mmCIF file of C-alpha atoms in Angstrom:
data_model
loop_
_atom_site.group_PDB
_atom_site.id
_atom_site.type_symbol
_atom_site.label_atom_id
_atom_site.label_comp_id
_atom_site.label_asym_id
_atom_site.label_seq_id
_atom_site.Cartn_x
_atom_site.Cartn_y
_atom_site.Cartn_z
ATOM 1 C CA MET A 1 0.000 0.000 0.000
ATOM 2 C CA ARG A 2 1.443 3.383 -1.033
ATOM 3 C CA THR A 3 1.441 6.164 1.551
ATOM 4 C CA LYS A 4 0.199 9.535 0.354
ATOM 5 C CA SER A 5 3.006 12.117 0.331
ATOM 6 C CA ILE A 6 2.794 15.070 2.712
ATOM 7 C CA ASP A 7 2.013 18.376 1.013
ATOM 8 C CA PHE A 8 1.718 21.757 2.736
ATOM 9 C CA THR A 9 0.990 23.756 -0.411
ATOM 10 C CA GLY A 10 -1.055 26.822 0.493
ATOM 11 C CA LYS A 11 -0.102 26.598 4.163
ATOM 12 C CA ASN A 12 1.907 29.273 5.974
ATOM 13 C CA ILE A 13 4.722 28.091 8.228
ATOM 14 C CA TYR A 14 5.820 30.739 10.745
ATOM 15 C CA VAL A 15 9.381 30.702 12.045
ATOM 16 C CA GLY A 16 10.713 32.819 14.909
ATOM 17 C CA LEU A 17 14.517 33.060 15.148
ATOM 18 C CA ASP A 18 16.591 34.174 18.105
ATOM 19 C CA VAL A 19 20.015 34.458 16.501
ATOM 20 C CA HIS A 20 23.348 34.216 18.293
ATOM 21 C CA LYS A 21 26.926 33.683 17.218
ATOM 22 C CA LYS A 22 27.142 29.954 18.014
ATOM 23 C CA SER A 23 23.512 28.821 17.777
ATOM 24 C CA TRP A 24 19.973 29.834 16.858
ATOM 25 C CA SER A 25 16.805 29.139 18.784
ATOM 26 C CA VAL A 26 14.024 28.319 16.294
ATOM 27 C CA THR A 27 10.274 28.157 16.906
ATOM 28 C CA VAL A 28 8.015 26.776 14.161
ATOM 29 C CA LEU A 29 4.262 27.464 14.216
ATOM 30 C CA LEU A 30 1.384 26.631 11.914
ATOM 31 C CA ASP A 31 -1.925 28.475 11.842
ATOM 32 C CA GLU A 32 -3.530 25.927 14.145
ATOM 33 C CA VAL A 33 -0.707 24.540 16.260
ATOM 34 C CA GLU A 34 2.811 25.056 17.624
ATOM 35 C CA HIS A 35 5.128 22.542 15.965
ATOM 36 C CA ARG A 36 8.251 22.773 18.142
ATOM 37 C CA THR A 37 11.109 24.917 19.449
ATOM 38 C CA PHE A 38 14.650 23.710 18.934
ATOM 39 C CA THR A 39 18.276 24.839 18.732
ATOM 40 C CA THR A 40 20.296 24.619 15.538
ATOM 41 C CA SER A 41 23.609 25.726 14.052
ATOM 42 C CA PRO A 42 23.717 29.420 13.015
ATOM 43 C CA LYS A 43 23.200 28.844 9.290
ATOM 44 C CA ALA A 44 20.165 29.665 7.169
ATOM 45 C CA ILE A 45 20.490 26.438 5.214
ATOM 46 C CA PHE A 46 19.841 24.308 8.325
ATOM 47 C CA VAL A 47 16.561 26.131 8.967
ATOM 48 C CA SER A 48 15.610 25.875 5.302
ATOM 49 C CA ASP A 49 16.406 22.154 5.098
ATOM 50 C CA TYR A 50 14.344 21.465 8.223
ATOM 51 C CA LEU A 51 11.327 23.321 6.836
ATOM 52 C CA LYS A 52 11.527 21.640 3.435
ATOM 53 C CA LYS A 53 11.822 18.203 5.052
ATOM 54 C CA HIS A 54 8.913 18.578 7.494
ATOM 55 C CA PHE A 55 6.663 20.983 5.583
ATOM 56 C CA PRO A 56 7.242 20.392 1.854
ATOM 57 C CA GLY A 57 5.462 22.838 -0.416
ATOM 58 C CA GLY A 58 4.660 25.263 2.389
ATOM 59 C CA THR A 59 5.134 29.023 2.397
ATOM 60 C CA TYR A 60 7.907 29.768 4.883
ATOM 61 C CA LEU A 61 7.732 33.069 6.789
ATOM 62 C CA SER A 62 10.433 33.995 9.299
ATOM 63 C CA ALA A 63 11.646 36.927 11.379
ATOM 64 C CA TYR A 64 14.539 37.834 13.631
ATOM 65 C CA GLU A 65 15.586 40.920 15.597
ATOM 66 C CA CYS A 66 18.140 43.296 14.135
ATOM 67 C CA GLY A 67 21.370 43.289 16.058
ATOM 68 C CA PHE A 68 25.006 42.224 15.983
ATOM 69 C CA SER A 69 24.638 39.877 13.010
ATOM 70 C CA GLY A 70 23.495 42.549 10.579
ATOM 71 C CA TYR A 71 21.519 41.566 7.497
ATOM 72 C CA GLN A 72 23.507 38.734 5.960
ATOM 73 C CA THR A 73 21.294 36.218 7.749
ATOM 74 C CA HIS A 74 18.304 37.942 6.136
ATOM 75 C CA ARG A 75 19.845 37.639 2.686
ATOM 76 C CA ASP A 76 20.794 34.002 3.271
ATOM 77 C CA LEU A 77 17.239 33.117 4.310
ATOM 78 C CA LEU A 78 15.792 34.833 1.244
ATOM 79 C CA ALA A 79 18.235 32.920 -0.957
ATOM 80 C CA GLN A 80 16.974 29.665 0.619
ATOM 81 C CA GLY A 81 13.358 30.492 -0.234
ATOM 82 C CA VAL A 82 12.336 31.708 3.226
ATOM 83 C CA GLN A 83 10.366 34.983 3.237
ATOM 84 C CA ASN A 84 12.200 36.705 6.060
ATOM 85 C CA ILE A 85 11.824 40.111 7.698
ATOM 86 C CA VAL A 86 14.159 41.859 10.138
ATOM 87 C CA ILE A 87 12.344 43.516 13.047
ATOM 88 C CA ASN A 88 13.008 46.096 15.721
ATOM 89 C CA PRO A 89 13.312 44.304 19.116
ATOM 90 C CA ALA A 90 11.022 46.922 20.686
ATOM 91 C CA ASP A 91 8.194 45.897 18.333
ATOM 92 C CA VAL A 92 7.901 42.300 19.546
ATOM 93 C CA PRO A 93 4.699 41.886 21.637
ATOM 94 C CA SER A 94 5.408 40.552 25.136
ATOM 95 C CA ASN A 95 3.285 39.692 28.150
ATOM 96 C CA ASN A 96 4.515 40.151 31.710
ATOM 97 C CA LYS A 97 5.621 36.524 32.073
ATOM 98 C CA GLU A 98 7.717 36.734 28.900
ATOM 99 C CA LYS A 99 9.346 39.956 30.098
ATOM 100 C CA THR A 100 10.336 38.460 33.449
ATOM 101 C CA THR A 101 11.395 35.074 32.052
ATOM 102 C CA LYS A 102 13.770 35.858 29.224
ATOM 103 C CA THR A 103 15.380 32.904 27.470
ATOM 104 C CA ASP A 104 16.317 32.183 23.857
ATOM 105 C CA LYS A 105 13.351 29.831 23.497
ATOM 106 C CA VAL A 106 10.938 32.388 24.920
ATOM 107 C CA ASP A 107 12.287 35.049 22.569
ATOM 108 C CA SER A 108 11.990 32.884 19.442
ATOM 109 C CA ARG A 109 8.453 31.846 20.466
ATOM 110 C CA LYS A 110 7.426 35.498 20.913
ATOM 111 C CA ILE A 111 8.688 36.355 17.450
ATOM 112 C CA ALA A 112 6.917 33.387 15.844
ATOM 113 C CA LYS A 113 3.615 34.252 17.557
ATOM 114 C CA GLY A 114 3.901 37.904 16.573
ATOM 115 C CA LEU A 115 4.586 36.872 12.985
ATOM 116 C CA ARG A 116 1.598 34.501 12.917
ATOM 117 C CA ASN A 117 -0.684 37.178 14.393
ATOM 118 C CA GLY A 118 0.400 39.758 11.833
ATOM 119 C CA GLU A 119 1.790 42.046 14.553
ATOM 120 C CA LEU A 120 5.332 42.417 13.205
ATOM 121 C CA ARG A 121 6.569 44.856 10.572
ATOM 122 C CA GLY A 122 9.977 44.526 8.976
ATOM 123 C CA ILE A 123 12.471 47.375 8.994
ATOM 124 C CA HIS A 124 14.036 48.658 5.789
ATOM 125 C CA VAL A 125 17.045 46.618 4.679
ATOM 126 C CA PHE A 126 19.476 48.265 2.265
ATOM 127 C CA ASP A 127 21.031 46.247 -0.520
ATOM 128 C CA GLN A 128 24.547 45.013 0.183
ATOM 129 C CA ILE A 129 26.247 47.699 -1.939
ATOM 130 C CA HIS A 130 24.577 50.563 -0.081
ATOM 131 C CA GLU A 131 25.026 48.877 3.286
ATOM 132 C CA GLU A 132 28.779 48.600 2.770
ATOM 133 C CA PHE A 133 28.936 52.244 1.684
ATOM 134 C CA ARG A 134 27.090 53.213 4.874
ATOM 135 C CA SER A 135 29.511 51.126 6.937
ATOM 136 C CA LEU A 136 32.434 53.008 5.406
ATOM 137 C CA VAL A 137 30.860 56.377 6.257
ATOM 138 C CA ARG A 138 30.144 55.209 9.808
ATOM 139 C CA GLN A 139 33.724 54.004 10.128
ATOM 140 C CA ARG A 140 34.933 57.548 9.551
ATOM 141 C CA THR A 141 32.691 58.754 12.398
ATOM 142 C CA THR A 142 34.159 56.068 14.655
ATOM 143 C CA PHE A 143 37.692 57.112 13.684
ATOM 144 C CA GLN A 144 36.803 60.713 14.519
ATOM 145 C CA LYS A 145 35.944 59.607 18.054
ATOM 146 C CA ASP A 146 39.249 57.720 18.232
ATOM 147 C CA PHE A 147 41.025 60.843 17.001
ATOM 148 C CA ARG A 148 39.505 62.977 19.762
ATOM 149 C CA ARG A 149 40.458 60.356 22.332
ATOM 150 C CA SER A 150 44.045 60.256 21.058
ATOM 151 C CA LYS A 151 44.295 64.025 21.573
ATOM 152 C CA GLN A 152 42.814 63.724 25.051
ATOM 153 C CA ARG A 153 45.315 61.003 25.968
ATOM 154 C CA ILE A 154 48.214 63.211 24.911
ATOM 155 C CA LYS A 155 46.883 66.157 26.904
ATOM 156 C CA SER A 156 46.375 63.934 29.952
ATOM 157 C CA ALA A 157 49.910 62.538 29.665
ATOM 158 C CA LEU A 158 51.410 66.034 29.414
ATOM 159 C CA MET A 159 49.461 67.205 32.445
ATOM 160 C CA TYR A 160 50.297 64.071 34.449
ATOM 161 C CA HIS A 161 54.021 64.512 33.845
ATOM 162 C CA GLY A 162 53.955 68.238 34.543
ATOM 163 C CA ILE A 163 54.673 69.425 30.979
ATOM 164 C CA ASP A 164 53.157 72.817 30.235
ATOM 165 C CA VAL A 165 51.954 73.502 26.725
ATOM 166 C CA PRO A 166 53.425 76.777 25.419
ATOM 167 C CA GLU A 167 50.882 79.581 25.425
ATOM 168 C CA GLU A 168 51.029 80.020 21.639
ATOM 169 C CA PHE A 169 49.832 76.406 21.213
ATOM 170 C CA ASP A 170 47.086 76.494 23.834
ATOM 171 C CA PHE A 171 44.017 76.208 21.620
ATOM 172 C CA GLN A 172 41.671 73.475 20.443
ATOM 173 C CA ASN A 173 42.868 73.007 16.853
ATOM 174 C CA TRP A 174 46.330 71.514 16.716
ATOM 175 C CA SER A 175 48.623 73.313 14.279
ATOM 176 C CA LYS A 176 51.638 71.971 12.392
ATOM 177 C CA SER A 177 53.948 73.940 14.675
ATOM 178 C CA PHE A 178 52.331 72.368 17.747
ATOM 179 C CA GLU A 179 52.705 68.888 16.232
ATOM 180 C CA SER A 180 56.380 69.661 15.550
ATOM 181 C CA TRP A 181 56.877 70.746 19.175
ATOM 182 C CA LEU A 182 55.049 67.645 20.402
ATOM 183 C CA SER A 183 57.079 65.242 18.273
ATOM 184 C CA GLY A 184 60.331 66.628 19.729
ATOM 185 C CA LEU A 185 59.360 66.255 23.389
ATOM 186 C CA GLU A 186 61.435 64.006 25.608
ATOM 187 C CA LEU A 187 60.731 62.884 29.155
ATOM 188 C CA SER A 188 63.358 62.139 31.780
ATOM 189 C CA THR A 189 63.609 58.437 30.838
ATOM 190 C CA THR A 190 63.482 56.445 27.613
ATOM 191 C CA ASN A 191 60.303 54.731 28.867
ATOM 192 C CA GLY A 192 58.519 58.042 29.279
ATOM 193 C CA THR A 193 59.702 59.305 25.886
ATOM 194 C CA TYR A 194 58.631 56.054 24.221
ATOM 195 C CA MET A 195 55.194 56.298 25.861
ATOM 196 C CA LEU A 196 54.714 59.838 24.572
ATOM 197 C CA GLU A 197 55.979 58.870 21.118
ATOM 198 C CA ASN A 198 53.434 56.038 20.914
ATOM 199 C CA LEU A 199 50.604 58.390 21.837
ATOM 200 C CA TYR A 200 51.751 60.796 19.143
ATOM 201 C CA GLN A 201 51.967 58.042 16.510
ATOM 202 C CA ASN A 202 48.454 56.914 17.393
ATOM 203 C CA TYR A 203 47.270 60.513 16.940
ATOM 204 C CA LEU A 204 48.930 60.731 13.497
ATOM 205 C CA PHE A 205 47.463 57.370 12.441
ATOM 206 C CA ASN A 206 43.908 58.435 13.317
ATOM 207 C CA LYS A 207 44.390 61.783 11.603
ATOM 208 C CA THR A 208 45.568 60.090 8.407
ATOM 209 C CA GLN A 209 42.768 57.532 8.433
ATOM 210 C CA ILE A 210 40.117 60.244 8.742
ATOM 211 C CA ARG A 211 41.595 62.175 5.826
ATOM 212 C CA VAL A 212 41.869 59.087 3.596
ATOM 213 C CA LEU A 213 38.317 57.961 4.363
ATOM 214 C CA ALA A 214 36.937 61.461 3.746
ATOM 215 C CA ILE A 215 38.518 61.516 0.284
ATOM 216 C CA GLU A 216 37.177 58.072 -0.610
ATOM 217 C CA ILE A 217 33.583 58.586 0.546
ATOM 218 C CA LYS A 218 33.290 62.000 -1.130
ATOM 219 C CA LYS A 219 34.659 60.513 -4.336
ATOM 220 C CA TYR A 220 32.129 57.657 -4.182
ATOM 221 C CA ALA A 221 29.217 60.012 -3.434
ATOM 222 C CA ARG A 222 30.074 62.317 -6.328
ATOM 223 C CA ARG A 223 30.246 59.297 -8.651
ATOM 224 C CA HIS A 224 27.121 57.402 -7.544
ATOM 225 C CA PHE A 225 24.903 60.038 -5.867
ATOM 226 C CA LYS A 226 26.019 63.142 -7.734
ATOM 227 C CA GLU A 227 22.621 64.864 -7.982
ATOM 228 C CA ASP A 228 21.568 64.292 -4.359
ATOM 229 C CA TYR A 229 25.043 65.180 -3.112
ATOM 230 C CA PHE A 230 25.044 68.607 -4.757
ATOM 231 C CA LEU A 231 21.382 69.270 -3.906
ATOM 232 C CA LEU A 232 22.070 68.760 -0.209
ATOM 233 C CA ARG A 233 25.077 71.071 -0.415
ATOM 234 C CA THR A 234 22.706 73.951 -1.294
ATOM 235 C CA ILE A 235 21.171 73.808 2.212
ATOM 236 C CA PRO A 236 22.935 76.106 4.711
ATOM 237 C CA GLY A 237 24.636 74.057 7.420
ATOM 238 C CA ILE A 238 25.168 70.939 5.305
ATOM 239 C CA GLY A 239 28.741 70.448 4.154
ATOM 240 C CA GLN A 240 30.336 67.784 2.010
ATOM 241 C CA LEU A 241 30.714 65.059 4.622
ATOM 242 C CA THR A 242 27.337 65.805 6.200
ATOM 243 C CA ALA A 243 25.701 65.405 2.776
ATOM 244 C CA VAL A 244 27.443 62.067 2.280
ATOM 245 C CA ALA A 245 26.356 60.846 5.724
ATOM 246 C CA ILE A 246 22.721 61.820 5.101
ATOM 247 C CA ILE A 247 22.690 59.975 1.764
ATOM 248 C CA SER A 248 24.257 56.872 3.290
ATOM 249 C CA GLU A 249 21.815 56.740 6.210
ATOM 250 C CA LEU A 250 18.539 57.701 4.501
ATOM 251 C CA GLY A 251 18.934 56.055 1.117
ATOM 252 C CA GLU A 252 16.040 56.737 -1.248
ATOM 253 C CA ILE A 253 13.954 59.540 0.293
ATOM 254 C CA THR A 254 10.715 58.347 -1.344
ATOM 255 C CA ARG A 255 10.588 55.360 1.001
ATOM 256 C CA PHE A 256 9.353 57.772 3.685
ATOM 257 C CA LYS A 257 5.632 58.518 3.342
ATOM 258 C CA ASN A 258 5.796 61.980 4.912
ATOM 259 C CA LEU A 259 7.822 64.208 7.232
ATOM 260 C CA ASN A 260 6.499 62.489 10.359
ATOM 261 C CA HIS A 261 7.601 59.112 9.016
ATOM 262 C CA LEU A 262 11.068 60.495 8.287
ATOM 263 C CA SER A 263 11.260 62.279 11.660
ATOM 264 C CA SER A 264 10.308 59.066 13.431
ATOM 265 C CA TYR A 265 13.072 57.161 11.627
ATOM 266 C CA VAL A 266 15.656 59.813 12.501
ATOM 267 C CA GLY A 267 14.404 60.022 16.094
ATOM 268 C CA ILE A 268 13.282 63.627 16.546
ATOM 269 C CA MET A 269 9.708 62.806 17.544
ATOM 270 C CA PRO A 270 8.908 63.429 21.239
ATOM 271 C CA LEU A 271 7.544 60.758 23.547
ATOM 272 C CA MET A 272 3.813 61.309 24.121
ATOM 273 C CA HIS A 273 1.503 60.318 26.982
ATOM 274 C CA ASN A 274 -2.160 61.110 26.402
ATOM 275 C CA SER A 275 -4.819 59.907 28.835
ATOM 276 C CA GLY A 276 -8.231 61.534 29.159
ATOM 277 C CA GLU A 277 -7.729 65.269 29.521
ATOM 278 C CA SER A 278 -4.082 64.862 30.458
ATOM 279 C CA GLU A 279 -1.433 65.205 27.773
ATOM 280 C CA ARG A 280 2.315 65.194 28.373
ATOM 281 C CA VAL A 281 5.053 65.710 25.826
ATOM 282 C CA GLY A 282 8.343 64.188 26.960
ATOM 283 C CA ARG A 283 11.913 63.994 25.772
ATOM 284 C CA MET A 284 13.049 62.726 22.380
ATOM 285 C CA THR A 285 12.157 59.123 21.582
ATOM 286 C CA TYR A 286 14.786 56.488 22.354
ATOM 287 C CA ARG A 287 13.893 54.850 19.031
ATOM 288 C CA ALA A 288 16.212 56.593 16.631
ATOM 289 C CA ASN A 289 18.905 56.284 14.035
ATOM 290 C CA ASN A 290 21.545 57.805 16.292
ATOM 291 C CA TRP A 291 24.060 58.147 13.463
ATOM 292 C CA VAL A 292 21.939 60.474 11.336
ATOM 293 C CA ARG A 293 20.292 62.229 14.298
ATOM 294 C CA THR A 294 23.677 63.276 15.683
ATOM 295 C CA ILE A 295 24.792 64.471 12.252
ATOM 296 C CA LEU A 296 21.651 66.555 11.732
ATOM 297 C CA VAL A 297 21.805 68.152 15.187
ATOM 298 C CA GLU A 298 25.414 69.178 14.535
ATOM 299 C CA ALA A 299 24.386 70.537 11.117
ATOM 300 C CA SER A 300 21.590 72.524 12.774
ATOM 301 C CA TRP A 301 24.093 74.407 14.939
ATOM 302 C CA GLN A 302 25.892 75.347 11.734
ATOM 303 C CA ALA A 303 22.617 76.292 10.034
ATOM 304 C CA ILE A 304 21.698 78.921 12.625
ATOM 305 C CA ARG A 305 25.099 80.549 12.035
ATOM 306 C CA LYS A 306 24.728 80.620 8.256
ATOM 307 C CA ASP A 307 21.001 81.145 7.697
ATOM 308 C CA PRO A 308 19.312 84.220 9.256
ATOM 309 C CA ALA A 309 15.888 82.544 8.983
ATOM 310 C CA MET A 310 17.127 79.567 10.974
ATOM 311 C CA LEU A 311 18.699 81.839 13.566
ATOM 312 C CA GLN A 312 15.443 83.745 13.970
ATOM 313 C CA TYR A 313 13.540 80.469 14.333
ATOM 314 C CA TYR A 314 16.018 79.231 16.930
ATOM 315 C CA LEU A 315 15.879 82.454 18.987
ATOM 316 C CA LYS A 316 12.092 82.395 18.900
ATOM 317 C CA HIS A 317 11.933 78.948 20.520
ATOM 318 C CA ALA A 318 15.032 79.307 22.710
ATOM 319 C CA GLY A 319 13.281 82.132 24.547
ATOM 320 C CA LYS A 320 10.349 79.850 25.393
ATOM 321 C CA THR A 321 12.283 76.748 26.428
ATOM 322 C CA ASN A 322 16.061 76.332 26.264
ATOM 323 C CA GLY A 323 18.790 76.024 23.669
ATOM 324 C CA LYS A 324 18.820 72.217 23.559
ATOM 325 C CA LYS A 325 15.082 71.928 22.980
ATOM 326 C CA ALA A 326 15.132 74.753 20.470
ATOM 327 C CA ILE A 327 17.883 73.132 18.405
ATOM 328 C CA ILE A 328 15.734 69.996 18.060
ATOM 329 C CA LYS A 329 13.019 72.145 16.503
ATOM 330 C CA VAL A 330 15.641 73.572 14.156
ATOM 331 C CA THR A 331 16.743 70.010 13.350
ATOM 332 C CA ARG A 332 13.209 69.047 12.350
ATOM 333 C CA LYS A 333 13.039 72.129 10.134
ATOM 334 C CA LEU A 334 16.388 71.238 8.580
ATOM 335 C CA LEU A 335 15.169 67.678 8.001
ATOM 336 C CA ASN A 336 12.148 69.077 6.174
ATOM 337 C CA ARG A 337 14.509 70.981 3.877
ATOM 338 C CA VAL A 338 16.501 67.803 3.254
ATOM 339 C CA ARG A 339 13.318 65.957 2.344
ATOM 340 C CA TYR A 340 12.151 68.776 0.053
ATOM 341 C CA VAL A 341 15.289 69.050 -2.069
ATOM 342 C CA LEU A 342 15.750 65.274 -2.378
ATOM 343 C CA LYS A 343 12.118 64.562 -3.171
ATOM 344 C CA ASN A 344 11.629 67.402 -5.666
ATOM 345 C CA LYS A 345 15.165 67.299 -7.085
ATOM 346 C CA GLN A 346 15.439 71.078 -6.706
ATOM 347 C CA PRO A 347 18.222 73.072 -5.033
ATOM 348 C CA TYR A 348 17.318 74.887 -1.859
ATOM 349 C CA GLU A 349 16.635 78.599 -2.200
ATOM 350 C CA LEU A 350 17.220 80.643 0.903
ATOM 351 C CA GLY A 351 13.944 81.711 2.491
ATOM 352 C CA VAL A 352 11.734 79.971 -0.094
ATOM 353 C CA GLN A 353 11.232 76.323 0.962
ATOM 354 C CA GLU A 354 10.210 76.071 4.578
#
């Protein structure tokens, strides 16, 4: 007697993944029942093979939280025929028991249930080319932080060993003459001199890396995003590297439905609490793209120095609240200008587009 083959054609199979470096916790659900939760090696092909073996012909839907592993897992799952989405960890529905009992199995089960219930929405995933460009731009920002730290370490070492910086060099921007003076310093022992020399070499390395990366990313932007790059440069406060960073972080501006959608992505929407007749507006949301938000806030400080309209807007709100809150309002206004010029493909005209 011949056994009828199993066929799940037309059936959705929901897969929740809690991904880690050495293993994945996987929960598989059907519309009617929970199949099982198990641990497997951290490879998309193992999940795919399991689904094809146990649920042949089914439609495989999976999700995992964005994090350390980036989006390669997402691409691998898609390549294996699994319709995957990457989700924000804050969007996964949780009851009190799940919040207090956090394990890999619990997390994968939460994701699978949220996926089955239609409660999860995937975040935007750039293609690999754009993602690697964005990583290069972010690397420059990281090197800038290293550069500032290298300067602070040198200053701390000089102060610790009682070396006074000559008055003509006592300012924030380090000149060539100051670097020359610094490179010739010697302490009382070879160990001290070697320590100072290493700090100075680290400073020079970071300085060179920042310059090299700046050249490369501007060159790439002018070649591949020429129109958007020069459009953004027409907005007061946005320089070459700021324009590149905005392009790398936002991608195609039309993916944002409106200004509120864009502001929410950047993270300049306030936290709200509205209950009955009580309404409270709190601090900026913790859900943000911190890379682009920081860049835009810094650009806003430049904008109020270069654009009289922005300065007037800032002073108007600074008088009611304080400088930090007012600059966030300026940032939202600047973001609106960014959206306008990129969406309409028109250069910004001072005092026209608001």
